[in-house]
Amino acid sequence: MDTELKEFKVSNDILCSPEAMKARLMEEGYLFFKNMIDPGHIESLRAEILDLYRQNEWVMRGTDPMEGRVDVGKSCAEGEPPYLEVYRQLYALRSFHAIAHAPAMMGAMEKLINGKVLPHPSKVARMSFPQSDRHTTPIHQDFVHFQGSFYTLTCWTPLSDCPVELGGLAIHPRPWSEEIFNHRFSLGAGMLKIDEDQLQGSWHTTNYEIGDALIFHSLTVHKALPNQTDEIMRISLDNRYQAATDVINDRQLQPHLSGSGQRWGWDEIYDDWTPDDELAWYWRDMDLKVVPWDESFSDKGVQDAMAKAGDGDEDAIYSLNVLLKANPGSKWASRAADILAAVG
Ligand SMILES: O=C(O)CCC(=O)C(=O)O
Ligand SMILES: [Fe+2]
């Protein structure tokens, strides 16, 4: 694997040609657009999120919350209770949901997706603390997490400028192939990783600027880069889109991470929204082809983690502890508890 990071190809010049956009997506696995999303919209959502950080005392003492400096003592990762608590509050922000439906985003997706475009109800925000390399999102394909149709498109966008050291997304470009790589247990969002030695070629990324958007499909191989700043949180969104006529996994109709312990549902999220808000329950009257969640990928990850934890692997022990706390009723709970008791 080439360790040098290469620069993304910019696709703004082909925005006028849906055929050229689709062809490039098939060939490279991604499309990168400069200045696609209204920076004003992003700034205002960012301000709301940073205000939540202030309320939850995540902001570094003595700094203006709007600088995005966080107290690394508060560092936590996806799945842990303090993370889920702030995430639950973030998830109720209407502007967090609205940005996925903005005309620029929908316009790009309409060029790439045939027929009516369905933005997934399950929107995602990532909050990546500085100096927590071990929790960096590992190499993966989204299909193992989001399932449904292979032609589900993600739009990843940072909520600020995101230079390489802040840990943006990197892509391993390759032509369309329906190969799903073997994924094993890992720390980091999703908890499943592809081993780097299964890949050849190089990683592509960029110094993102506010408003930039990266689009890729659910077989694209990608990862995050570590947040190497001293004190800046990397905040980003990943929103997903598909043809309304394609199959969709039932979890994509639920709030992201709502199954992880502190369960929250749409009623709670919409509590402060105006009644009949057009962004609430917008998919409810659509005739969707909903398919159940296939547990085989995540099961394999948990089994892998249990084997590793039994051998004393610290990352696996940490993950089983998080899993147990978040999902004490999970089918793995009693075996995980036994393993943790045995390794002390
Ligand atoms: O932002 C991250 O760390 C992970 C994002 C990701 O994997 C995705 O957008 O599919
Ligand atoms: Fe992903």
CSV table of C-alpha atoms and ligand atoms in Angstrom, one decimal:
chain,number,residue,atom,x,y,z
A,1,MET,CA,0.0,0.0,0.0
A,2,ASP,CA,1.3,3.4,-1.0
A,3,THR,CA,1.5,5.5,2.2
A,4,GLU,CA,1.5,8.9,0.5
A,5,LEU,CA,-1.9,10.6,0.5
A,6,LYS,CA,-3.0,11.7,-3.0
A,7,GLU,CA,-5.4,14.6,-3.7
A,8,PHE,CA,-9.0,14.0,-4.7
A,9,LYS,CA,-10.2,14.6,-8.2
A,10,VAL,CA,-12.6,17.6,-8.1
A,11,SER,CA,-15.8,17.0,-10.0
A,12,ASN,CA,-17.5,20.5,-10.1
A,13,ASP,CA,-16.8,20.7,-13.8
A,14,ILE,CA,-19.1,17.7,-14.5
A,15,LEU,CA,-22.0,18.8,-12.3
A,16,CYS,CA,-23.8,19.6,-15.5
A,17,SER,CA,-23.5,16.1,-16.8
A,18,PRO,CA,-25.2,13.3,-14.8
A,19,GLU,CA,-23.8,10.7,-17.2
A,20,ALA,CA,-20.2,11.9,-16.6
A,21,MET,CA,-20.9,12.0,-12.8
A,22,LYS,CA,-22.2,8.4,-12.8
A,23,ALA,CA,-19.4,7.2,-14.9
A,24,ARG,CA,-16.8,8.7,-12.5
A,25,LEU,CA,-18.6,7.4,-9.5
A,26,MET,CA,-18.4,3.9,-11.1
A,27,GLU,CA,-14.8,4.3,-12.0
A,28,GLU,CA,-13.3,5.9,-8.9
A,29,GLY,CA,-15.9,5.1,-6.2
A,30,TYR,CA,-16.3,8.7,-5.2
A,31,LEU,CA,-17.1,12.2,-6.4
A,32,PHE,CA,-15.7,15.3,-4.6
A,33,PHE,CA,-17.3,18.7,-5.0
A,34,LYS,CA,-15.9,22.0,-3.8
A,35,ASN,CA,-18.3,24.5,-2.2
A,36,MET,CA,-21.4,22.5,-2.7
A,37,ILE,CA,-23.3,23.1,0.5
A,38,ASP,CA,-24.3,26.6,1.7
A,39,PRO,CA,-21.6,27.6,4.2
A,40,GLY,CA,-24.1,29.8,6.1
A,41,HIS,CA,-26.3,26.7,6.7
A,42,ILE,CA,-23.2,24.8,7.9
A,43,GLU,CA,-22.0,27.6,10.2
A,44,SER,CA,-25.4,27.9,11.9
A,45,LEU,CA,-25.7,24.2,12.5
A,46,ARG,CA,-22.1,24.2,13.8
A,47,ALA,CA,-23.0,27.0,16.2
A,48,GLU,CA,-25.9,25.1,17.6
A,49,ILE,CA,-23.8,22.0,18.1
A,50,LEU,CA,-21.0,24.0,19.8
A,51,ASP,CA,-23.6,25.5,22.0
A,52,LEU,CA,-24.6,22.0,23.1
A,53,TYR,CA,-20.9,21.4,23.9
A,54,ARG,CA,-20.9,24.5,26.1
A,55,GLN,CA,-24.0,23.2,27.9
A,56,ASN,CA,-22.4,19.8,28.4
A,57,GLU,CA,-19.1,21.3,29.5
A,58,TRP,CA,-17.2,19.8,26.6
A,59,VAL,CA,-15.7,23.2,25.7
A,60,MET,CA,-12.1,24.0,26.8
A,61,ARG,CA,-12.2,26.3,29.7
A,62,GLY,CA,-11.6,30.0,28.9
A,63,THR,CA,-12.2,29.6,25.2
A,64,ASP,CA,-15.0,30.8,23.0
A,65,PRO,CA,-17.2,27.8,22.3
A,66,MET,CA,-17.4,28.9,18.6
A,67,GLU,CA,-13.6,28.1,18.2
A,68,GLY,CA,-14.4,24.4,18.5
A,69,ARG,CA,-11.8,23.8,21.2
A,70,VAL,CA,-12.7,20.9,23.5
A,71,ASP,CA,-11.6,19.6,26.8
A,72,VAL,CA,-9.7,16.4,26.0
A,73,GLY,CA,-10.5,15.2,29.5
A,74,LYS,CA,-14.1,14.8,28.3
A,75,SER,CA,-12.9,12.6,25.4
A,76,CYS,CA,-15.4,9.9,24.5
A,77,ALA,CA,-16.2,7.8,21.5
A,78,GLU,CA,-19.3,6.6,19.6
A,79,GLY,CA,-21.2,4.1,21.8
A,80,GLU,CA,-20.0,5.4,25.1
A,81,PRO,CA,-22.7,6.9,27.4
A,82,PRO,CA,-21.4,10.5,27.5
A,83,TYR,CA,-21.1,10.6,23.7
A,84,LEU,CA,-24.6,9.2,23.4
A,85,GLU,CA,-26.0,11.8,25.8
A,86,VAL,CA,-24.7,14.7,23.7
A,87,TYR,CA,-25.6,12.9,20.5
A,88,ARG,CA,-29.2,12.5,21.6
A,89,GLN,CA,-29.4,16.3,22.1
A,90,LEU,CA,-27.8,17.0,18.7
A,91,TYR,CA,-30.2,14.6,17.1
A,92,ALA,CA,-33.2,16.8,18.1
A,93,LEU,CA,-31.8,19.8,16.2
A,94,ARG,CA,-34.0,20.4,13.2
A,95,SER,CA,-31.2,22.0,11.2
A,96,PHE,CA,-29.1,18.8,11.6
A,97,HIS,CA,-31.9,16.9,9.7
A,98,ALA,CA,-32.7,19.8,7.3
A,99,ILE,CA,-29.2,20.1,5.8
A,100,ALA,CA,-29.5,16.6,4.2
A,101,HIS,CA,-32.6,17.8,2.4
A,102,ALA,CA,-31.1,21.1,1.1
A,103,PRO,CA,-31.5,21.8,-2.6
A,104,ALA,CA,-27.8,21.5,-3.5
A,105,MET,CA,-27.6,18.1,-1.9
A,106,MET,CA,-30.8,16.8,-3.3
A,107,GLY,CA,-29.9,18.2,-6.7
A,108,ALA,CA,-26.7,16.3,-6.9
A,109,MET,CA,-28.4,13.1,-5.7
A,110,GLU,CA,-31.1,13.5,-8.3
A,111,LYS,CA,-28.5,13.4,-11.0
A,112,LEU,CA,-26.9,10.2,-9.6
A,113,ILE,CA,-30.0,8.3,-8.6
A,114,ASN,CA,-32.8,7.2,-11.0
A,115,GLY,CA,-36.3,8.1,-9.9
A,116,LYS,CA,-37.4,9.5,-6.6
A,117,VAL,CA,-34.6,10.1,-4.2
A,118,LEU,CA,-35.1,9.0,-0.6
A,119,PRO,CA,-32.8,10.7,2.0
A,120,HIS,CA,-32.4,8.1,4.8
A,121,PRO,CA,-34.2,9.2,7.9
A,122,SER,CA,-31.1,7.9,9.9
A,123,LYS,CA,-28.8,11.0,9.6
A,124,VAL,CA,-25.4,10.7,11.1
A,125,ALA,CA,-23.0,13.2,12.8
A,126,ARG,CA,-19.5,12.2,13.9
A,127,MET,CA,-17.7,13.9,16.7
A,128,SER,CA,-14.1,13.0,16.6
A,129,PHE,CA,-12.1,14.2,19.7
A,130,PRO,CA,-8.5,15.2,19.3
A,131,GLN,CA,-5.8,12.9,20.4
A,132,SER,CA,-7.9,9.8,20.4
A,133,ASP,CA,-6.2,7.9,17.5
A,134,ARG,CA,-7.4,4.5,18.6
A,135,HIS,CA,-11.0,5.6,18.0
A,136,THR,CA,-10.4,6.8,14.4
A,137,THR,CA,-12.9,5.3,12.0
A,138,PRO,CA,-11.2,2.2,10.5
A,139,ILE,CA,-11.0,1.1,6.8
A,140,HIS,CA,-14.5,-0.2,5.8
A,141,GLN,CA,-17.3,-0.4,3.3
A,142,ASP,CA,-20.6,1.1,4.4
A,143,PHE,CA,-22.6,-1.8,3.1
A,144,VAL,CA,-21.7,-3.8,6.3
A,145,HIS,CA,-23.3,-1.1,8.4
A,146,PHE,CA,-26.2,0.2,6.4
A,147,GLN,CA,-27.0,-2.7,4.1
A,148,GLY,CA,-30.1,-2.4,1.8
A,149,SER,CA,-29.0,-1.4,-1.7
A,150,PHE,CA,-25.3,-1.3,-2.9
A,151,TYR,CA,-26.2,1.9,-4.7
A,152,THR,CA,-26.8,3.8,-1.5
A,153,LEU,CA,-24.9,7.0,-1.7
A,154,THR,CA,-23.3,8.8,1.2
A,155,CYS,CA,-22.5,12.5,1.3
A,156,TRP,CA,-19.8,13.2,3.9
A,157,THR,CA,-19.3,16.8,4.8
A,158,PRO,CA,-17.3,18.5,7.6
A,159,LEU,CA,-18.9,21.3,9.6
A,160,SER,CA,-15.8,23.4,9.3
A,161,ASP,CA,-12.7,23.6,7.2
A,162,CYS,CA,-11.1,20.2,7.7
A,163,PRO,CA,-7.4,20.1,6.9
A,164,VAL,CA,-5.7,16.7,6.9
A,165,GLU,CA,-4.5,17.0,10.5
A,166,LEU,CA,-8.1,17.4,11.7
A,167,GLY,CA,-8.9,13.9,10.4
A,168,GLY,CA,-11.2,14.0,7.4
A,169,LEU,CA,-12.3,11.1,5.3
A,170,ALA,CA,-10.0,9.3,2.9
A,171,ILE,CA,-11.0,7.1,-0.1
A,172,HIS,CA,-9.3,4.1,-1.6
A,173,PRO,CA,-10.5,4.6,-5.2
A,174,ARG,CA,-11.4,1.5,-7.3
A,175,PRO,CA,-13.8,0.7,-10.0
A,176,TRP,CA,-17.3,-0.6,-9.1
A,177,SER,CA,-17.1,-4.2,-7.8
A,178,GLU,CA,-19.6,-6.1,-5.7
A,179,GLU,CA,-16.9,-7.6,-3.6
A,180,ILE,CA,-17.5,-7.2,0.1
A,181,PHE,CA,-14.2,-7.4,1.9
A,182,ASN,CA,-13.7,-9.4,5.0
A,183,HIS,CA,-14.3,-7.1,8.0
A,184,ARG,CA,-12.9,-7.9,11.4
A,185,PHE,CA,-13.3,-6.3,14.9
A,186,SER,CA,-11.8,-2.9,15.3
A,187,LEU,CA,-12.1,0.2,17.6
A,188,GLY,CA,-13.5,3.3,15.9
A,189,ALA,CA,-17.0,4.1,14.5
A,190,GLY,CA,-18.7,1.0,13.2
A,191,MET,CA,-16.2,-1.4,15.0
A,192,LEU,CA,-15.5,-3.3,11.8
A,193,LYS,CA,-12.3,-3.0,9.7
A,194,ILE,CA,-10.8,-4.2,6.5
A,195,ASP,CA,-7.1,-5.1,6.9
A,196,GLU,CA,-4.9,-2.8,4.9
A,197,ASP,CA,-3.1,-5.8,3.4
A,198,GLN,CA,-6.2,-6.7,1.5
A,199,LEU,CA,-5.8,-3.5,-0.5
A,200,GLN,CA,-3.4,-2.2,-3.2
A,201,GLY,CA,-3.1,1.4,-4.4
A,202,SER,CA,-3.2,4.7,-2.6
A,203,TRP,CA,-5.4,6.7,-0.3
A,204,HIS,CA,-7.0,10.0,-1.6
A,205,THR,CA,-8.1,12.9,0.5
A,206,THR,CA,-7.9,16.6,0.6
A,207,ASN,CA,-7.7,19.6,2.9
A,208,TYR,CA,-11.5,20.1,3.0
A,209,GLU,CA,-13.0,23.6,3.1
A,210,ILE,CA,-16.4,24.4,4.6
A,211,GLY,CA,-19.1,23.5,2.1
A,212,ASP,CA,-17.1,20.7,0.4
A,213,ALA,CA,-18.9,17.4,-0.1
A,214,LEU,CA,-17.7,13.9,-0.7
A,215,ILE,CA,-20.1,11.4,-2.3
A,216,PHE,CA,-19.5,7.7,-2.4
A,217,HIS,CA,-21.4,4.4,-2.7
A,218,SER,CA,-21.8,1.7,-0.1
A,219,LEU,CA,-19.0,-0.6,-1.6
A,220,THR,CA,-16.4,2.2,-1.7
A,221,VAL,CA,-13.5,1.5,0.6
A,222,HIS,CA,-12.8,4.4,3.0
A,223,LYS,CA,-11.6,5.4,6.4
A,224,ALA,CA,-11.1,8.5,8.5
A,225,LEU,CA,-7.7,10.0,9.2
A,226,PRO,CA,-6.7,10.6,12.9
A,227,ASN,CA,-7.5,13.9,14.4
A,228,GLN,CA,-4.0,15.1,15.2
A,229,THR,CA,-4.8,18.5,16.4
A,230,ASP,CA,-4.2,19.3,20.1
A,231,GLU,CA,-7.7,20.5,21.0
A,232,ILE,CA,-10.1,20.9,18.0
A,233,MET,CA,-13.1,18.5,17.6
A,234,ARG,CA,-13.7,17.2,14.1
A,235,ILE,CA,-17.5,17.4,13.5
A,236,SER,CA,-18.9,16.1,10.3
A,237,LEU,CA,-22.1,14.7,8.8
A,238,ASP,CA,-22.7,11.6,6.8
A,239,ASN,CA,-26.1,11.5,5.1
A,240,ARG,CA,-27.4,8.7,2.9
A,241,TYR,CA,-29.6,8.6,-0.2
A,242,GLN,CA,-31.1,6.0,-2.4
A,243,ALA,CA,-33.8,5.4,-4.9
A,244,ALA,CA,-37.1,5.2,-3.1
A,245,THR,CA,-37.9,2.0,-5.0
A,246,ASP,CA,-34.7,0.1,-3.9
A,247,VAL,CA,-34.7,-2.0,-0.7
A,248,ILE,CA,-33.8,-0.2,2.5
A,249,ASN,CA,-32.7,-1.7,5.8
A,250,ASP,CA,-35.2,-1.2,8.7
A,251,ARG,CA,-32.4,0.4,10.9
A,252,GLN,CA,-32.1,3.2,8.4
A,253,LEU,CA,-35.6,4.3,9.3
A,254,GLN,CA,-34.5,4.6,13.0
A,255,PRO,CA,-32.4,7.4,14.6
A,256,HIS,CA,-28.7,6.5,14.3
A,257,LEU,CA,-27.3,4.9,17.5
A,258,SER,CA,-30.8,4.8,19.0
A,259,GLY,CA,-30.3,1.1,19.8
A,260,SER,CA,-27.2,1.7,21.8
A,261,GLY,CA,-28.5,1.8,25.3
A,262,GLN,CA,-30.0,5.2,25.7
A,263,ARG,CA,-32.8,4.5,23.3
A,264,TRP,CA,-34.5,7.5,21.9
A,265,GLY,CA,-37.2,7.6,19.2
A,266,TRP,CA,-38.6,10.0,16.6
A,267,ASP,CA,-41.3,11.3,19.0
A,268,GLU,CA,-38.7,12.5,21.4
A,269,ILE,CA,-36.6,14.0,18.6
A,270,TYR,CA,-39.6,15.9,17.1
A,271,ASP,CA,-40.8,17.0,20.5
A,272,ASP,CA,-39.8,20.7,20.0
A,273,TRP,CA,-40.5,20.9,16.3
A,274,THR,CA,-43.6,22.5,15.0
A,275,PRO,CA,-46.5,20.1,14.6
A,276,ASP,CA,-46.7,18.8,11.0
A,277,ASP,CA,-43.1,19.8,10.2
A,278,GLU,CA,-42.5,18.6,6.6
A,279,LEU,CA,-39.2,17.0,7.7
A,280,ALA,CA,-40.8,14.9,10.4
A,281,TRP,CA,-41.9,11.4,9.3
A,282,TYR,CA,-41.5,12.4,5.7
A,283,TRP,CA,-41.0,8.7,4.7
A,284,ARG,CA,-44.0,7.4,6.5
A,285,ASP,CA,-46.4,7.4,3.7
A,286,MET,CA,-43.9,6.1,1.1
A,287,ASP,CA,-44.3,2.5,0.0
A,288,LEU,CA,-40.8,1.4,0.9
A,289,LYS,CA,-39.3,-2.0,0.5
A,290,VAL,CA,-38.0,-2.5,4.0
A,291,VAL,CA,-35.7,-5.5,4.7
A,292,PRO,CA,-34.6,-6.7,8.1
A,293,TRP,CA,-31.1,-6.1,9.4
A,294,ASP,CA,-28.6,-8.8,8.6
A,295,GLU,CA,-26.7,-9.4,11.8
A,296,SER,CA,-24.0,-11.5,10.2
A,297,PHE,CA,-21.4,-8.7,9.8
A,298,SER,CA,-21.8,-7.3,13.3
A,299,ASP,CA,-22.0,-10.8,14.8
A,300,LYS,CA,-18.7,-11.6,13.3
A,301,GLY,CA,-17.2,-8.5,14.7
A,302,VAL,CA,-18.4,-9.3,18.2
A,303,GLN,CA,-17.2,-12.9,18.0
A,304,ASP,CA,-13.9,-11.6,16.9
A,305,ALA,CA,-13.8,-9.2,19.8
A,306,MET,CA,-14.7,-11.9,22.2
A,307,ALA,CA,-11.9,-14.1,21.0
A,308,LYS,CA,-9.4,-11.3,21.2
A,309,ALA,CA,-10.6,-10.2,24.6
A,310,GLY,CA,-10.1,-13.7,25.9
A,311,ASP,CA,-6.5,-13.3,24.7
A,312,GLY,CA,-6.2,-10.1,26.7
A,313,ASP,CA,-6.4,-7.6,23.8
A,314,GLU,CA,-7.1,-4.2,25.4
A,315,ASP,CA,-9.1,-2.8,22.5
A,316,ALA,CA,-11.4,-5.8,22.5
A,317,ILE,CA,-11.8,-5.7,26.3
A,318,TYR,CA,-12.7,-2.0,26.1
A,319,SER,CA,-15.2,-2.7,23.4
A,320,LEU,CA,-16.9,-5.5,25.2
A,321,ASN,CA,-17.3,-3.3,28.2
A,322,VAL,CA,-18.9,-0.6,26.1
A,323,LEU,CA,-21.2,-3.1,24.5
A,324,LEU,CA,-22.2,-4.5,27.8
A,325,LYS,CA,-23.0,-1.1,29.2
A,326,ALA,CA,-24.8,0.1,26.2
A,327,ASN,CA,-26.7,-3.1,25.5
A,328,PRO,CA,-27.0,-5.1,28.7
A,329,GLY,CA,-29.8,-7.1,27.1
A,330,SER,CA,-27.9,-8.1,23.9
A,331,LYS,CA,-27.6,-11.7,22.9
A,332,TRP,CA,-23.9,-11.5,23.6
A,333,ALA,CA,-24.1,-9.9,27.0
A,334,SER,CA,-23.7,-13.0,29.2
A,335,ARG,CA,-20.8,-14.5,27.2
A,336,ALA,CA,-19.1,-11.1,27.1
A,337,ALA,CA,-19.6,-10.7,30.9
A,338,ASP,CA,-18.0,-14.2,31.4
A,339,ILE,CA,-15.0,-13.3,29.2
A,340,LEU,CA,-14.5,-10.0,31.0
A,341,ALA,CA,-14.7,-11.7,34.4
A,342,ALA,CA,-12.2,-14.3,33.3
A,343,VAL,CA,-9.6,-11.7,32.1
A,344,GLY,CA,-10.1,-9.6,35.2
B,1,LIG,O1,-16.5,10.5,9.7
B,1,LIG,C1,-16.1,9.4,10.1
B,1,LIG,O2,-15.2,9.2,10.9
B,1,LIG,C2,-16.7,8.2,9.4
B,1,LIG,C3,-17.6,8.5,8.3
B,1,LIG,C4,-17.9,7.3,7.4
B,1,LIG,O3,-17.4,6.3,7.5
B,1,LIG,C5,-19.0,7.5,6.4
B,1,LIG,O4,-19.4,8.7,6.2
B,1,LIG,O5,-19.4,6.5,5.8
B,2,FE,FE,-18.4,4.8,6.2
